GROMACS .gro file of C-alpha atoms in nm:
model
  312
    1MET     CA    1  -2.917   1.192   0.176
    2ALA     CA    2  -2.614   1.336   0.362
    3MET     CA    3  -2.278   1.208   0.253
    4VAL     CA    4  -2.134   0.962   0.510
    5SER     CA    5  -1.734   0.904   0.520
    6MET     CA    6  -1.532   0.677   0.710
    7LYS     CA    7  -1.164   0.601   0.684
    8PHE     CA    8  -0.994   0.264   0.797
    9PHE     CA    9  -0.718   0.036   0.753
   10VAL     CA   10  -0.690  -0.309   0.626
   11PRO     CA   11  -0.436  -0.512   0.800
   12SER     CA   12  -0.197  -0.662   0.549
   13LEU     CA   13  -0.234  -1.025   0.464
   14ASN     CA   14   0.142  -1.081   0.551
   15SER     CA   15   0.121  -0.980   0.922
   16PRO     CA   16   0.186  -1.268   1.123
   17ASN     CA   17  -0.033  -1.220   1.444
   18LEU     CA   18  -0.340  -1.193   1.241
   19ARG     CA   19  -0.518  -1.526   1.193
   20PRO     CA   20  -0.784  -1.568   0.891
   21THR     CA   21  -1.063  -1.528   1.101
   22LYS     CA   22  -0.952  -1.208   1.273
   23ARG     CA   23  -0.797  -1.000   0.983
   24TYR     CA   24  -1.119  -0.795   0.971
   25SER     CA   25  -1.157  -0.753   1.337
   26GLY     CA   26  -1.154  -0.394   1.302
   27MET     CA   27  -1.391  -0.400   0.997
   28ALA     CA   28  -1.639  -0.618   1.198
   29VAL     CA   29  -1.683  -0.349   1.449
   30ALA     CA   30  -1.714  -0.096   1.205
   31ALA     CA   31  -1.967  -0.284   1.006
   32SER     CA   32  -2.174  -0.335   1.337
   33ASN     CA   33  -2.238   0.030   1.334
   34GLN     CA   34  -2.533   0.170   1.134
   35ASP     CA   35  -2.365   0.455   0.981
   36ALA     CA   36  -2.094   0.196   0.866
   37VAL     CA   37  -2.344  -0.040   0.710
   38ALA     CA   38  -2.520   0.290   0.503
   39LEU     CA   39  -2.201   0.300   0.329
   40GLY     CA   40  -2.254  -0.002   0.105
   41VAL     CA   41  -1.932  -0.127   0.138
   42THR     CA   42  -1.824  -0.455   0.320
   43VAL     CA   43  -1.530  -0.689   0.348
   44THR     CA   44  -1.538  -1.020   0.305
   45GLN     CA   45  -1.312  -1.311   0.212
   46GLY     CA   46  -1.307  -1.385  -0.161
   47GLU     CA   47  -1.163  -1.672  -0.379
   48GLY     CA   48  -0.837  -1.801  -0.221
   49ASN     CA   49  -0.964  -1.628   0.104
   50LEU     CA   50  -0.843  -1.286  -0.018
   51PRO     CA   51  -0.996  -1.008   0.122
   52ARG     CA   52  -1.254  -0.850  -0.120
   53LEU     CA   53  -1.483  -0.531  -0.086
   54LEU     CA   54  -1.858  -0.563  -0.212
   55LEU     CA   55  -2.028  -0.233  -0.325
   56THR     CA   56  -2.392  -0.236  -0.323
   57SER     CA   57  -2.560   0.092  -0.420
   58ASP     CA   58  -2.919   0.180  -0.303
   59HIS     CA   59  -3.048   0.121  -0.680
   60GLY     CA   60  -2.956  -0.219  -0.726
   61SER     CA   61  -2.602  -0.201  -0.881
   62GLU     CA   62  -2.299  -0.406  -0.718
   63ALA     CA   63  -1.918  -0.422  -0.754
   64GLU     CA   64  -1.636  -0.644  -0.624
   65ILE     CA   65  -1.293  -0.549  -0.593
   66TYR     CA   66  -0.997  -0.755  -0.475
   67LEU     CA   67  -0.727  -0.573  -0.247
   68PHE     CA   68  -0.457  -0.790  -0.414
   69GLY     CA   69  -0.384  -0.602  -0.729
   70GLY     CA   70  -0.648  -0.345  -0.665
   71CYS     CA   71  -0.860  -0.534  -0.926
   72ILE     CA   72  -1.217  -0.471  -0.969
   73THR     CA   73  -1.362  -0.807  -1.103
   74SER     CA   74  -1.716  -0.766  -1.093
   75TRP     CA   75  -1.991  -0.502  -1.208
   76LYS     CA   76  -2.327  -0.584  -1.191
   77VAL     CA   77  -2.612  -0.327  -1.318
   78PRO     CA   78  -2.966  -0.344  -1.155
   79SER     CA   79  -3.050  -0.625  -1.378
   80GLY     CA   80  -2.814  -0.856  -1.273
   81ARG     CA   81  -2.565  -0.891  -1.566
   82ASP     CA   82  -2.240  -0.860  -1.499
   83LEU     CA   83  -2.047  -0.664  -1.750
   84LEU     CA   84  -1.676  -0.762  -1.633
   85PHE     CA   85  -1.538  -1.087  -1.698
   86VAL     CA   86  -1.293  -1.310  -1.484
   87ARG     CA   87  -1.101  -1.550  -1.727
   88PRO     CA   88  -1.175  -1.947  -1.616
   89ASP     CA   89  -0.830  -1.987  -1.560
   90ALA     CA   90  -0.793  -1.710  -1.323
   91VAL     CA   91  -0.613  -1.805  -0.986
   92PHE     CA   92  -0.638  -1.622  -0.658
   93ASP     CA   93  -0.342  -1.745  -0.478
   94LYS     CA   94  -0.116  -1.418  -0.494
   95LYS     CA   95   0.125  -1.614  -0.697
   96LYS     CA   96   0.019  -1.421  -1.032
   97PRO     CA   97  -0.212  -1.118  -1.118
   98ILE     CA   98  -0.584  -1.181  -1.134
   99SER     CA   99  -0.676  -1.279  -1.473
  100GLY     CA  100  -1.002  -1.059  -1.564
  101GLY     CA  101  -1.184  -0.781  -1.473
  102ILE     CA  102  -0.991  -0.452  -1.443
  103PRO     CA  103  -0.649  -0.514  -1.368
  104HIS     CA  104  -0.367  -0.246  -1.316
  105CYS     CA  105  -0.075  -0.197  -1.568
  106PHE     CA  106   0.201   0.018  -1.343
  107PRO     CA  107   0.440   0.140  -1.368
  108GLN     CA  108   0.488  -0.055  -1.697
  109PHE     CA  109   0.212  -0.142  -1.996
  110GLY     CA  110   0.330  -0.452  -2.183
  111PRO     CA  111   0.683  -0.611  -2.205
  112GLY     CA  112   0.990  -0.403  -2.089
  113LEU     CA  113   1.290  -0.390  -1.827
  114MET     CA  114   1.044  -0.522  -1.561
  115GLN     CA  115   0.799  -0.833  -1.551
  116GLN     CA  116   0.469  -0.806  -1.781
  117HIS     CA  117   0.260  -0.479  -1.726
  118GLY     CA  118   0.455  -0.391  -1.389
  119PHE     CA  119   0.400  -0.481  -1.043
  120ALA     CA  120   0.083  -0.310  -0.943
  121ARG     CA  121  -0.150  -0.576  -1.029
  122ASN     CA  122   0.084  -0.847  -0.805
  123MET     CA  123   0.076  -0.619  -0.513
  124ASP     CA  124  -0.181  -0.571  -0.192
  125TRP     CA  125  -0.335  -0.223  -0.198
  126SER     CA  126  -0.478  -0.085   0.119
  127LEU     CA  127  -0.845   0.062   0.173
  128VAL     CA  128  -0.810   0.425   0.300
  129GLU     CA  129  -1.146   0.575   0.261
  130SER     CA  130  -1.496   0.477   0.183
  131GLU     CA  131  -1.787   0.750   0.138
  132ASN     CA  132  -2.178   0.731   0.055
  133VAL     CA  133  -2.307   1.001  -0.154
  134GLU     CA  134  -2.689   0.953  -0.219
  135GLY     CA  135  -2.705   0.586  -0.202
  136ASN     CA  136  -2.396   0.534  -0.422
  137PRO     CA  137  -2.084   0.394  -0.248
  138ASN     CA  138  -1.732   0.473  -0.325
  139VAL     CA  139  -1.399   0.332  -0.222
  140THR     CA  140  -1.022   0.459  -0.233
  141LEU     CA  141  -0.747   0.226  -0.226
  142GLU     CA  142  -0.385   0.333  -0.190
  143LEU     CA  143  -0.035   0.122  -0.320
  144LYS     CA  144   0.282   0.235  -0.190
  145ASP     CA  145   0.656   0.114  -0.269
  146GLY     CA  146   0.787  -0.136  -0.089
  147PRO     CA  147   1.095  -0.364  -0.119
  148TYR     CA  148   0.897  -0.603  -0.382
  149SER     CA  149   0.840  -0.280  -0.614
  150ARG     CA  150   1.178  -0.128  -0.535
  151ALA     CA  151   1.373  -0.463  -0.633
  152MET     CA  152   1.263  -0.359  -1.004
  153TRP     CA  153   1.172  -0.001  -0.989
  154ASP     CA  154   1.358   0.191  -0.734
  155PHE     CA  155   1.142   0.507  -0.679
  156SER     CA  156   0.909   0.610  -0.402
  157PHE     CA  157   0.564   0.655  -0.509
  158GLN     CA  158   0.183   0.671  -0.392
  159ALA     CA  159  -0.109   0.529  -0.638
  160ARG     CA  160  -0.457   0.633  -0.497
  161TYR     CA  161  -0.748   0.439  -0.708
  162LYS     CA  162  -1.110   0.578  -0.646
  163VAL     CA  163  -1.393   0.370  -0.730
  164VAL     CA  164  -1.738   0.510  -0.760
  165LEU     CA  165  -2.082   0.269  -0.824
  166ASN     CA  166  -2.375   0.417  -0.941
  167THR     CA  167  -2.698   0.291  -1.071
  168LYS     CA  168  -2.591   0.251  -1.442
  169SER     CA  169  -2.200   0.318  -1.399
  170LEU     CA  170  -1.867   0.244  -1.270
  171SER     CA  171  -1.626   0.532  -1.254
  172THR     CA  172  -1.241   0.521  -1.146
  173GLU     CA  173  -1.002   0.773  -1.079
  174LEU     CA  174  -0.611   0.681  -1.085
  175LYS     CA  175  -0.374   0.913  -0.934
  176ILE     CA  176   0.010   0.874  -0.930
  177THR     CA  177   0.217   1.100  -0.691
  178ASN     CA  178   0.613   1.117  -0.697
  179THR     CA  179   0.696   1.088  -0.332
  180ASP     CA  180   1.058   1.041  -0.423
  181ASN     CA  181   1.321   1.322  -0.438
  182LYS     CA  182   1.414   1.245  -0.800
  183PRO     CA  183   1.191   1.197  -1.117
  184PHE     CA  184   1.054   0.898  -1.267
  185THR     CA  185   0.859   0.794  -1.567
  186PHE     CA  186   0.605   0.526  -1.619
  187SER     CA  187   0.372   0.404  -1.838
  188THR     CA  188   0.022   0.278  -1.755
  189ALA     CA  189  -0.330   0.112  -1.831
  190LEU     CA  190  -0.641  -0.041  -1.725
  191HIS     CA  191  -0.669  -0.384  -1.842
  192SER     CA  192  -1.047  -0.378  -1.868
  193TYR     CA  193  -1.192  -0.758  -1.967
  194PHE     CA  194  -1.571  -0.738  -2.080
  195ARG     CA  195  -1.789  -1.004  -2.077
  196ALA     CA  196  -1.874  -1.063  -2.444
  197SER     CA  197  -2.006  -1.296  -2.729
  198ILE     CA  198  -1.709  -1.217  -2.930
  199THR     CA  199  -1.886  -1.277  -3.282
  200GLY     CA  200  -2.141  -0.991  -3.198
  201VAL     CA  201  -1.859  -0.747  -3.056
  202SER     CA  202  -1.804  -0.416  -3.230
  203VAL     CA  203  -1.606  -0.108  -3.102
  204LYS     CA  204  -1.721   0.228  -3.231
  205GLY     CA  205  -1.531   0.581  -3.198
  206LEU     CA  206  -1.184   0.474  -3.292
  207LYS     CA  207  -1.200   0.594  -3.683
  208GLY     CA  208  -0.910   0.790  -3.786
  209CYS     CA  209  -0.670   0.711  -3.497
  210LYS     CA  210  -0.309   0.596  -3.547
  211THR     CA  211  -0.260   0.227  -3.501
  212LEU     CA  212   0.040   0.009  -3.373
  213ASN     CA  213  -0.103  -0.351  -3.480
  214LYS     CA  214   0.098  -0.622  -3.263
  215ASP     CA  215  -0.026  -0.876  -3.497
  216PRO     CA  216   0.169  -1.093  -3.610
  217ASP     CA  217   0.467  -0.956  -3.439
  218PRO     CA  218   0.393  -0.768  -3.088
  219LYS     CA  219   0.797  -0.692  -3.096
  220ASN     CA  220   0.721  -0.480  -3.422
  221PRO     CA  221   0.434  -0.347  -3.439
  222ILE     CA  222   0.287  -0.227  -3.789
  223GLU     CA  223   0.174   0.143  -3.795
  224GLY     CA  224  -0.124   0.236  -3.970
  225ARG     CA  225  -0.467   0.400  -3.926
  226GLU     CA  226  -0.827   0.268  -3.837
  227GLU     CA  227  -1.045   0.329  -4.128
  228ARG     CA  228  -1.348   0.103  -3.993
  229ASP     CA  229  -1.651   0.264  -3.794
  230ALA     CA  230  -1.722  -0.031  -3.627
  231ILE     CA  231  -1.423  -0.242  -3.510
  232THR     CA  232  -1.500  -0.628  -3.505
  233PHE     CA  233  -1.297  -0.928  -3.361
  234PRO     CA  234  -1.316  -1.219  -3.659
  235GLY     CA  235  -0.965  -1.347  -3.530
  236PHE     CA  236  -0.665  -1.249  -3.318
  237VAL     CA  237  -0.651  -0.893  -3.219
  238ASP     CA  238  -0.375  -0.698  -3.035
  239CYS     CA  239  -0.372  -0.319  -3.137
  240ILE     CA  240  -0.278  -0.004  -2.983
  241TYR     CA  241  -0.508   0.343  -3.100
  242LEU     CA  242  -0.282   0.645  -3.032
  243ASP     CA  243  -0.424   0.967  -2.934
  244ALA     CA  244  -0.776   0.811  -2.878
  245PRO     CA  245  -1.076   1.007  -2.843
  246ASN     CA  246  -1.209   1.037  -2.475
  247GLU     CA  247  -1.532   0.833  -2.550
  248VAL     CA  248  -1.585   0.471  -2.738
  249HIS     CA  249  -1.909   0.251  -2.745
  250LEU     CA  250  -1.862  -0.119  -2.697
  251ASP     CA  251  -2.146  -0.312  -2.800
  252ASN     CA  252  -2.059  -0.656  -2.628
  253GLY     CA  253  -2.282  -0.882  -2.843
  254LEU     CA  254  -2.537  -0.965  -2.547
  255GLY     CA  255  -2.739  -0.674  -2.598
  256ASP     CA  256  -2.570  -0.416  -2.399
  257VAL     CA  257  -2.401  -0.102  -2.556
  258ILE     CA  258  -2.127  -0.014  -2.272
  259THR     CA  259  -2.004   0.358  -2.312
  260ILE     CA  260  -1.646   0.420  -2.221
  261ARG     CA  261  -1.540   0.751  -2.152
  262ASN     CA  262  -1.187   0.878  -2.018
  263THR     CA  263  -1.006   1.185  -1.897
  264ASN     CA  264  -0.632   1.181  -1.962
  265TRP     CA  265  -0.600   0.845  -2.075
  266SER     CA  266  -0.440   0.932  -2.407
  267ASP     CA  267  -0.452   0.598  -2.590
  268ALA     CA  268  -0.692   0.263  -2.640
  269VAL     CA  269  -0.604  -0.096  -2.683
  270LEU     CA  270  -0.813  -0.372  -2.827
  271TRP     CA  271  -0.729  -0.731  -2.759
  272ASN     CA  272  -0.895  -1.054  -2.797
  273PRO     CA  273  -0.645  -1.390  -2.810
  274HIS     CA  274  -0.868  -1.588  -3.045
  275LEU     CA  275  -0.736  -1.940  -3.036
  276GLN     CA  276  -0.440  -1.861  -2.786
  277MET     CA  277  -0.719  -1.923  -2.542
  278GLU     CA  278  -0.964  -2.138  -2.705
  279ALA     CA  279  -1.146  -2.227  -2.365
  280CYS     CA  280  -1.282  -1.856  -2.310
  281TYR     CA  281  -1.190  -1.636  -2.615
  282LYS     CA  282  -1.546  -1.594  -2.766
  283ASP     CA  283  -1.664  -1.493  -2.392
  284PHE     CA  284  -1.493  -1.192  -2.375
  285VAL     CA  285  -1.298  -0.854  -2.531
  286CYS     CA  286  -1.065  -0.627  -2.374
  287VAL     CA  287  -1.140  -0.238  -2.434
  288GLU     CA  288  -0.827  -0.063  -2.227
  289ASN     CA  289  -0.785   0.272  -2.162
  290ALA     CA  290  -0.412   0.355  -2.178
  291LYS     CA  291  -0.104   0.595  -2.151
  292ILE     CA  292   0.153   0.408  -2.390
  293GLY     CA  293   0.410   0.693  -2.398
  294THR     CA  294   0.606   0.753  -2.082
  295ILE     CA  295   0.480   1.007  -1.850
  296GLN     CA  296   0.733   1.162  -1.622
  297LEU     CA  297   0.674   1.324  -1.295
  298GLU     CA  298   0.912   1.527  -1.091
  299PRO     CA  299   0.924   1.497  -0.708
  300GLU     CA  300   0.574   1.579  -0.534
  301GLN     CA  301   0.419   1.588  -0.898
  302SER     CA  302   0.114   1.386  -0.959
  303TRP     CA  303  -0.081   1.223  -1.261
  304ILE     CA  304  -0.447   1.196  -1.269
  305ALA     CA  305  -0.667   0.992  -1.488
  306LYS     CA  306  -1.048   0.870  -1.512
  307GLN     CA  307  -1.269   0.632  -1.665
  308HIS     CA  308  -1.630   0.617  -1.680
  309LEU     CA  309  -1.821   0.319  -1.775
  310SER     CA  310  -2.187   0.331  -1.803
  311ILE     CA  311  -2.481   0.195  -2.008
  312ALA     CA  312  -2.818   0.331  -2.120
   0.00000   0.00000   0.00000
């Protein structure tokens, strides 16, 4: 099947002259075109009437992405199982980030000089490109600096986020470009929430890594080295793995083994809040690709990292 490519712009939710029923008038016109339908990408109103992209492959897999935060909130394989998790306390009112799926941490991972995990998960991203390759849809989202971001991080930047859905895989590519006239530094992560049965969860592939254990004191992590072949979650876990391998395996305790591959995400983070989130901690685990150390970009330089999630 030949590749079909379209580029289009999603109006900002803040546009005062756009009523909710007309926000996607351009999309509605595009979707009526047979080529556009073949893309397997549709725009709908999701929770809280926020714009949501639905990706559907010819082979039965699906993904859901909110433009607010550029957040992937669902990844369903052909069997219908959703391998990602959105917390029951998640809100879709743009007053706080979406709690679950795959949120962005940028330009800061964790606490620091700005708000927790930076601002990328609190901003509206734009849909700038969509393609379909042999029945598998992909989209590219974009985030640029604005008054909100500059109030806490005074730099001009461009973030491009490509999401590719295949039959049994979900791939992402994050590209950060310095569009300023001065260098900047940042840290970043994909804060991935996976659906799980926590008593049956194990993560393999991190043995031998240097660790920064944030339990019991996240402000003073304990340095160590991982000695286990399979990491389990009997209680609270919040641990950084430095110089992690480019492939780990997550057994979600529900019958799925998810292979998590990466390129240029140098670190990994494992997190489960245990009784701090008593209502849902048994139902998810976070296995995150991260870049904990700061990255410096000169003007016009870019940094790219890829993640590939797959099941057998």
